Amino acid sequence: MALLVSSWSNGVQSVPKDYVMPPERRPGDFVSACNEIPVIDLQENPKIDRSDIVQQILKACQEFGLFQVINHGVSEKMMEDMRVLYHEFFNMPVDDKLRGYFEPWSTTGCSLYTSGVNYAKEDVHYWKDTLRHPCHPLEEHTPSWPEKPARYREEVGRYAVEVRKMGFKILDLIGEGLGLNEGYFNGVNQYQTMAINHYPLCPDPGLAMGIDGHTDPNLITFLQQDQYGLQMCKDGKWMGIDPIPNAFVVNIGYQLEIISNGKLKSAEHRVVTSSTTARTSIVTFFGPNAGLPIVVEPAKELVTSTSPKMFKSYQYNNFIADYLAYIRKPFPPSGTPLDPYRV
Ligand SMILES: O=C(O)CCC(=O)C(=O)O
Ligand SMILES: [Fe+2]
């Protein structure tokens, strides 16, 4: 395994050659956090109608494909515990971190890797290390999780359960906005995985990238972040996402765009690095289980004579295989991973 960026970057004065992006892939001018991106308060409040919240979420999913939520039900203490835990994790000796892990994107086990999903074949690397593991069902997956810090499995297990509750709550609100039956997403939301991305200090953020622009292939993603660095692209322009303490960033993935028959849009996003603050994001992905023969298609309720079917029906595992092949192509691949699935 290639050594983690965090194992050699401390104190480096310049970006090593194989991390210098070609000019067209560099982040460009500094983009500050933008206050247009919706922040939705999920606090139950007798003065606020549930339908108002549904409409706010729907509008955010249609216009941005990304929003933040506050008062979402996951306790602030638990979110703080996660920040402390992962700070400790990424500061452990490299041998403690690396023990027993497999290749990136293992769907069955835990992996710790550096850069993107294709280190060996990349012409240039990303300034990022990632710990990734599935979370649901818990009993099946916790044995593959890190043993250090000693409280890892217990604390992350509790967090995964709380984030799952929030995830279903928000999916129900989205389903209600779309006019789908309650519980619609249960069948396509069995999979839950976490990626903890660590972006160490970078001596020259103008030359490097944390992650290139991409859209998540799953249904929906919930992200906890401690520092600025995440940006989304709207109408060809990058916009910075404010790291609001204890908020979750919610972004729509390809599966939700497809199920909504194009009514909701998925959000392209990327991460830039910083020379003054290291950054850690704790990301939970929800979606279908790629190990089962799950068929995904636009919801029948949303396909009408005035809104014809925009995407084919397909098996999710085939979509993921195509997505991985797409992101492993030389950058930038032509088209988008959705193109082969359009009617
Ligand atoms: O680290 C972040 O803020 C974003 C991570 C991300 O986009 C991903 O892991 O898919
Ligand atoms: Fe992403």
Coordinates of C-alpha atoms and ligand atoms in Angstrom, one line a residue:
M1 CA 0.0 0.0 0.0
A2 CA 1.2 3.5 -0.8
L3 CA 2.1 5.4 2.3
L4 CA -0.6 7.7 3.7
V5 CA -0.1 11.4 2.9
S6 CA -0.5 12.0 6.7
S7 CA 2.6 9.8 7.3
W8 CA 5.0 12.0 5.3
S9 CA 3.5 15.4 4.7
N10 CA 4.1 17.0 8.1
G11 CA 6.5 19.9 7.6
V12 CA 7.0 19.4 3.8
Q13 CA 7.8 22.7 2.2
S14 CA 6.5 22.1 -1.3
V15 CA 4.0 19.8 -3.0
P16 CA 5.8 16.7 -4.4
K17 CA 5.7 16.4 -8.2
D18 CA 3.3 13.5 -8.3
Y19 CA 0.7 15.5 -6.3
V20 CA 0.9 18.6 -8.5
M21 CA -2.2 18.7 -10.6
P22 CA -2.0 19.8 -14.2
P23 CA -3.3 23.4 -14.5
E24 CA -6.8 22.4 -15.7
R25 CA -7.4 20.3 -12.6
R26 CA -6.2 22.8 -10.0
P27 CA -8.7 24.5 -7.8
G28 CA -8.4 27.9 -9.4
D29 CA -9.1 31.2 -7.5
F30 CA -10.0 30.8 -3.8
V31 CA -13.7 30.4 -3.3
S32 CA -15.1 31.4 0.0
A33 CA -18.1 29.8 1.8
C34 CA -21.3 30.8 0.2
N35 CA -24.5 31.7 2.2
E36 CA -26.9 30.9 -0.6
I37 CA -26.7 27.1 0.0
P38 CA -29.9 26.2 2.0
V39 CA -29.6 25.5 5.8
I40 CA -32.8 23.7 6.9
D41 CA -33.8 23.6 10.6
L42 CA -35.5 20.2 11.4
Q43 CA -36.4 21.3 15.0
E44 CA -39.9 20.2 15.8
N45 CA -41.8 23.5 16.3
P46 CA -45.5 23.9 16.7
K47 CA -45.3 27.1 14.7
I48 CA -43.7 25.4 11.7
D49 CA -45.8 23.1 9.6
R50 CA -44.2 19.8 8.5
S51 CA -45.2 20.7 4.9
D52 CA -43.1 23.8 5.1
I53 CA -40.0 21.7 5.9
V54 CA -40.9 19.3 3.1
Q55 CA -41.1 22.2 0.7
Q56 CA -37.8 23.7 1.8
I57 CA -36.1 20.3 1.4
L58 CA -37.6 19.7 -2.0
K59 CA -36.6 23.1 -3.3
A60 CA -33.1 22.6 -2.0
C61 CA -32.9 19.2 -3.7
Q62 CA -34.2 20.6 -7.0
E63 CA -32.1 23.8 -7.1
F64 CA -28.8 22.7 -5.5
G65 CA -28.9 18.9 -4.9
L66 CA -27.2 19.8 -1.6
F67 CA -28.2 21.5 1.6
Q68 CA -27.3 21.5 5.3
V69 CA -29.5 20.4 8.2
I70 CA -29.4 21.6 11.8
N71 CA -31.3 20.2 14.8
H72 CA -31.4 16.9 12.9
G73 CA -31.6 14.6 16.0
V74 CA -28.0 13.4 16.1
S75 CA -26.6 14.7 19.4
E76 CA -23.9 17.3 19.4
K77 CA -22.0 15.3 22.0
M78 CA -21.9 12.3 19.7
M79 CA -20.7 14.5 16.8
E80 CA -18.0 16.0 19.0
D81 CA -16.9 12.5 20.2
M82 CA -16.5 11.5 16.5
R83 CA -14.3 14.5 15.8
V84 CA -12.1 13.7 18.8
L85 CA -12.0 10.0 17.9
Y86 CA -10.9 10.5 14.3
H87 CA -8.4 13.1 15.3
E88 CA -6.9 10.5 17.6
F89 CA -7.1 7.8 14.8
F90 CA -5.3 9.8 12.2
N91 CA -2.6 10.8 14.7
M92 CA -1.8 7.2 15.7
P93 CA 1.5 5.6 14.5
V94 CA 1.1 4.5 10.9
D95 CA 1.5 0.8 11.8
D96 CA -1.4 0.9 14.2
K97 CA -3.6 2.5 11.5
L98 CA -2.6 0.1 8.7
R99 CA -3.1 -3.2 10.5
G100 CA -5.3 -5.6 8.7
Y101 CA -6.9 -3.5 6.0
F102 CA -7.7 -4.3 2.5
E103 CA -8.0 -2.6 -0.9
P104 CA -10.0 0.6 -1.4
W105 CA -13.7 0.2 -1.9
S106 CA -14.0 -3.2 -0.4
T107 CA -17.8 -3.5 0.2
T108 CA -17.4 -6.2 2.8
G109 CA -14.5 -5.0 5.0
C110 CA -12.6 -2.1 6.3
S111 CA -10.0 -0.3 4.1
L112 CA -7.5 2.5 4.7
Y113 CA -6.1 4.0 1.6
T114 CA -4.6 7.1 0.3
S115 CA -5.6 9.3 -2.7
G116 CA -8.3 8.0 -4.9
V117 CA -9.5 4.5 -5.6
N118 CA -6.7 3.9 -8.1
Y119 CA -3.4 4.9 -6.6
A120 CA -1.2 2.6 -8.6
K121 CA -2.6 3.8 -11.9
E122 CA -3.1 7.5 -11.2
D123 CA -0.8 9.9 -13.0
V124 CA -1.3 12.4 -10.1
H125 CA -2.4 11.8 -6.6
Y126 CA -4.9 13.4 -4.2
W127 CA -3.9 15.0 -0.9
K128 CA -6.2 12.7 1.1
D129 CA -6.2 9.5 3.2
T130 CA -9.5 7.6 3.7
L131 CA -10.7 5.1 6.2
R132 CA -13.8 3.3 4.9
H133 CA -16.1 0.6 6.2
P134 CA -19.7 -0.7 5.9
C135 CA -21.9 0.0 8.9
H136 CA -25.2 -1.9 8.4
P137 CA -26.1 -4.4 9.8
L138 CA -23.8 -3.5 12.6
E139 CA -23.2 -7.0 14.1
E140 CA -22.0 -8.1 10.7
H141 CA -19.5 -5.3 10.1
T142 CA -18.1 -4.1 13.5
P143 CA -15.6 -7.1 13.6
S144 CA -13.8 -5.6 10.6
W145 CA -13.5 -2.1 12.1
P146 CA -10.4 -0.7 13.7
E147 CA -9.5 -2.0 17.2
K148 CA -7.8 1.3 18.1
P149 CA -8.6 3.6 19.6
A150 CA -10.2 1.1 22.0
R151 CA -13.6 2.8 22.1
Y152 CA -13.8 2.9 18.3
R153 CA -16.4 0.1 17.7
E154 CA -18.7 1.2 20.5
E155 CA -18.7 4.9 19.7
V156 CA -18.9 4.6 15.9
G157 CA -21.6 1.9 16.3
R158 CA -23.8 4.3 18.3
Y159 CA -23.2 7.1 15.8
A160 CA -24.0 4.9 12.8
V161 CA -27.4 4.0 14.4
E162 CA -28.2 7.7 15.0
V163 CA -27.2 8.8 11.6
R164 CA -29.3 6.0 10.1
K165 CA -32.4 7.3 12.0
M166 CA -31.7 10.8 10.7
G167 CA -31.2 9.4 7.2
F168 CA -34.5 7.7 7.1
K169 CA -36.2 10.8 8.5
I170 CA -34.9 13.0 5.8
L171 CA -35.6 10.4 3.1
D172 CA -39.2 10.3 4.3
L173 CA -39.4 14.1 4.0
I174 CA -38.0 13.9 0.5
G175 CA -40.4 11.0 -0.4
E176 CA -43.3 13.1 0.9
G177 CA -42.2 16.1 -1.2
L178 CA -42.1 13.9 -4.3
G179 CA -45.5 12.3 -3.6
L180 CA -44.1 8.8 -2.9
N181 CA -45.6 6.4 -0.4
E182 CA -44.3 6.4 3.1
G183 CA -41.3 4.0 3.4
Y184 CA -40.7 4.1 -0.3
F185 CA -36.9 4.2 0.1
N186 CA -36.7 1.2 2.5
G187 CA -36.2 -1.2 -0.4
V188 CA -33.3 0.8 -1.9
N189 CA -31.6 1.9 1.3
Q190 CA -30.2 -1.2 2.9
Y191 CA -26.6 -0.2 2.6
Q192 CA -24.8 2.2 4.9
T193 CA -21.1 2.8 4.7
M194 CA -18.8 5.4 6.3
A195 CA -15.7 7.1 4.8
I196 CA -13.6 9.2 7.0
N197 CA -11.5 11.5 4.8
H198 CA -8.4 13.2 6.2
Y199 CA -6.8 16.1 4.4
P200 CA -3.5 17.0 6.0
L201 CA -2.0 20.6 5.8
C202 CA -0.8 21.2 2.3
P203 CA 2.1 23.6 1.6
D204 CA 0.5 24.9 -1.7
P205 CA -3.2 24.4 -1.9
G206 CA -3.3 26.0 -5.4
L207 CA -1.4 23.1 -6.9
A208 CA -3.1 20.1 -5.2
M209 CA -6.6 18.6 -4.8
G210 CA -8.3 16.8 -2.0
I211 CA -10.9 15.1 -4.3
D212 CA -11.7 16.1 -7.9
G213 CA -15.3 17.1 -8.9
H214 CA -17.5 14.1 -8.7
T215 CA -21.1 13.0 -7.9
D216 CA -21.7 10.3 -5.4
P217 CA -23.0 7.1 -7.0
N218 CA -25.3 6.1 -4.1
L219 CA -28.7 7.4 -3.0
I220 CA -27.9 10.1 -0.5
T221 CA -24.9 11.2 1.6
F222 CA -24.6 12.8 5.0
L223 CA -21.4 14.6 5.9
Q224 CA -20.0 16.0 9.1
Q225 CA -17.0 18.4 8.5
D226 CA -14.8 20.4 10.9
Q227 CA -13.1 22.8 8.5
Y228 CA -13.8 24.5 5.2
G229 CA -12.8 22.7 2.1
L230 CA -15.9 21.2 0.5
Q231 CA -17.3 22.9 -2.6
M232 CA -20.2 22.2 -4.9
C233 CA -20.7 23.2 -8.5
K234 CA -23.8 25.0 -9.6
D235 CA -24.3 26.3 -13.1
G236 CA -20.6 25.8 -13.8
K237 CA -19.5 27.8 -10.8
W238 CA -17.8 26.4 -7.6
M239 CA -19.5 27.4 -4.3
G240 CA -18.0 26.9 -0.9
I241 CA -19.9 25.1 1.8
D242 CA -19.8 26.7 5.2
P243 CA -18.6 24.3 7.9
I244 CA -21.4 25.0 10.3
P245 CA -20.7 23.4 13.7
N246 CA -22.8 20.3 14.2
A247 CA -24.7 20.5 10.9
F248 CA -24.8 17.7 8.4
V249 CA -24.3 18.4 4.7
V250 CA -26.8 16.4 2.8
N251 CA -26.1 15.7 -0.9
I252 CA -28.2 13.9 -3.5
G253 CA -26.5 11.0 -5.3
Y254 CA -27.2 9.5 -8.7
Q255 CA -29.7 6.9 -7.5
L256 CA -32.0 9.6 -6.0
E257 CA -31.8 11.6 -9.2
I258 CA -32.8 8.5 -11.2
I259 CA -35.6 7.4 -8.8
S260 CA -37.0 10.9 -8.8
N261 CA -37.1 10.7 -12.6
G262 CA -34.8 13.7 -12.8
K263 CA -37.0 15.9 -10.5
L264 CA -34.1 16.1 -8.0
K265 CA -30.6 16.7 -9.1
S266 CA -27.4 15.2 -7.8
A267 CA -24.7 17.5 -6.7
E268 CA -21.2 17.6 -8.1
H269 CA -18.7 18.4 -5.4
R270 CA -15.0 18.5 -4.7
V271 CA -12.5 19.2 -1.8
V272 CA -9.7 21.7 -1.8
T273 CA -6.8 21.6 0.6
S274 CA -5.5 24.3 3.0
S275 CA -2.1 25.4 4.2
T276 CA -3.5 26.5 7.6
T277 CA -5.9 23.8 8.8
A278 CA -6.0 20.1 8.3
R279 CA -9.5 18.8 7.7
T280 CA -11.4 15.7 8.5
S281 CA -14.8 14.8 7.1
I282 CA -17.0 12.0 8.4
V283 CA -19.2 10.8 5.6
T284 CA -22.1 8.4 5.7
F285 CA -23.4 7.0 2.4
F286 CA -26.8 5.4 2.1
G287 CA -27.9 3.4 -0.9
P288 CA -28.9 0.0 -2.3
N289 CA -26.8 -3.0 -1.5
A290 CA -24.5 -3.7 -4.5
G291 CA -24.2 -7.3 -3.3
L292 CA -27.9 -8.0 -4.0
P293 CA -29.7 -8.1 -7.3
I294 CA -31.5 -4.8 -6.6
V295 CA -33.3 -3.1 -9.5
V296 CA -33.3 0.7 -9.5
E297 CA -35.6 2.7 -11.8
P298 CA -37.6 5.9 -11.8
A299 CA -40.5 5.6 -9.3
K300 CA -43.6 4.5 -11.2
E301 CA -45.6 7.3 -9.5
L302 CA -43.3 9.9 -11.1
V303 CA -43.5 8.5 -14.7
T304 CA -46.5 10.1 -16.4
S305 CA -47.5 11.1 -19.9
T306 CA -46.2 14.6 -19.2
S307 CA -43.1 13.3 -17.4
P308 CA -41.9 10.3 -19.4
K309 CA -39.4 7.9 -18.0
M310 CA -36.0 9.6 -18.2
F311 CA -33.8 6.6 -17.1
K312 CA -33.7 2.9 -17.8
S313 CA -34.3 0.3 -15.2
Y314 CA -31.1 -1.5 -14.2
Q315 CA -29.4 -3.5 -11.6
Y316 CA -27.5 -1.4 -9.0
N317 CA -24.4 -3.7 -9.0
N318 CA -24.0 -3.0 -12.8
F319 CA -24.3 0.7 -12.2
I320 CA -21.5 0.6 -9.5
A321 CA -19.3 -1.5 -11.8
D322 CA -19.8 1.1 -14.6
Y323 CA -19.2 4.0 -12.2
L324 CA -15.9 2.5 -10.9
A325 CA -14.8 1.9 -14.5
Y326 CA -15.7 5.5 -15.3
I327 CA -13.7 7.1 -12.4
R328 CA -10.7 4.9 -13.1
K329 CA -10.4 6.3 -16.7
P330 CA -7.8 9.0 -17.4
F331 CA -9.1 12.3 -16.2
P332 CA -11.4 13.9 -17.3
P333 CA -13.5 11.0 -18.6
S334 CA -16.0 12.1 -21.3
G335 CA -19.7 12.4 -20.6
T336 CA -21.1 11.4 -17.2
P337 CA -21.8 8.0 -15.5
L338 CA -25.6 8.8 -16.0
D339 CA -25.4 8.9 -19.8
P340 CA -25.6 5.2 -20.5
Y341 CA -28.7 5.0 -18.3
R342 CA -30.7 7.7 -19.9
V343 CA -33.7 6.6 -22.0
Ligands
LIG1 O1 -14.4 15.0 2.4 C1 -15.4 15.6 1.9 O2 -15.8 16.7 2.4 C2 -16.1 15.1 0.7 C3 -15.9 13.6 0.5 C4 -16.6 13.1 -0.7 O3 -17.1 13.8 -1.5 C5 -16.7 11.6 -0.8 O4 -16.0 10.9 0.0 O5 -17.4 11.2 -1.7
FE2 FE -18.5 12.7 -2.6

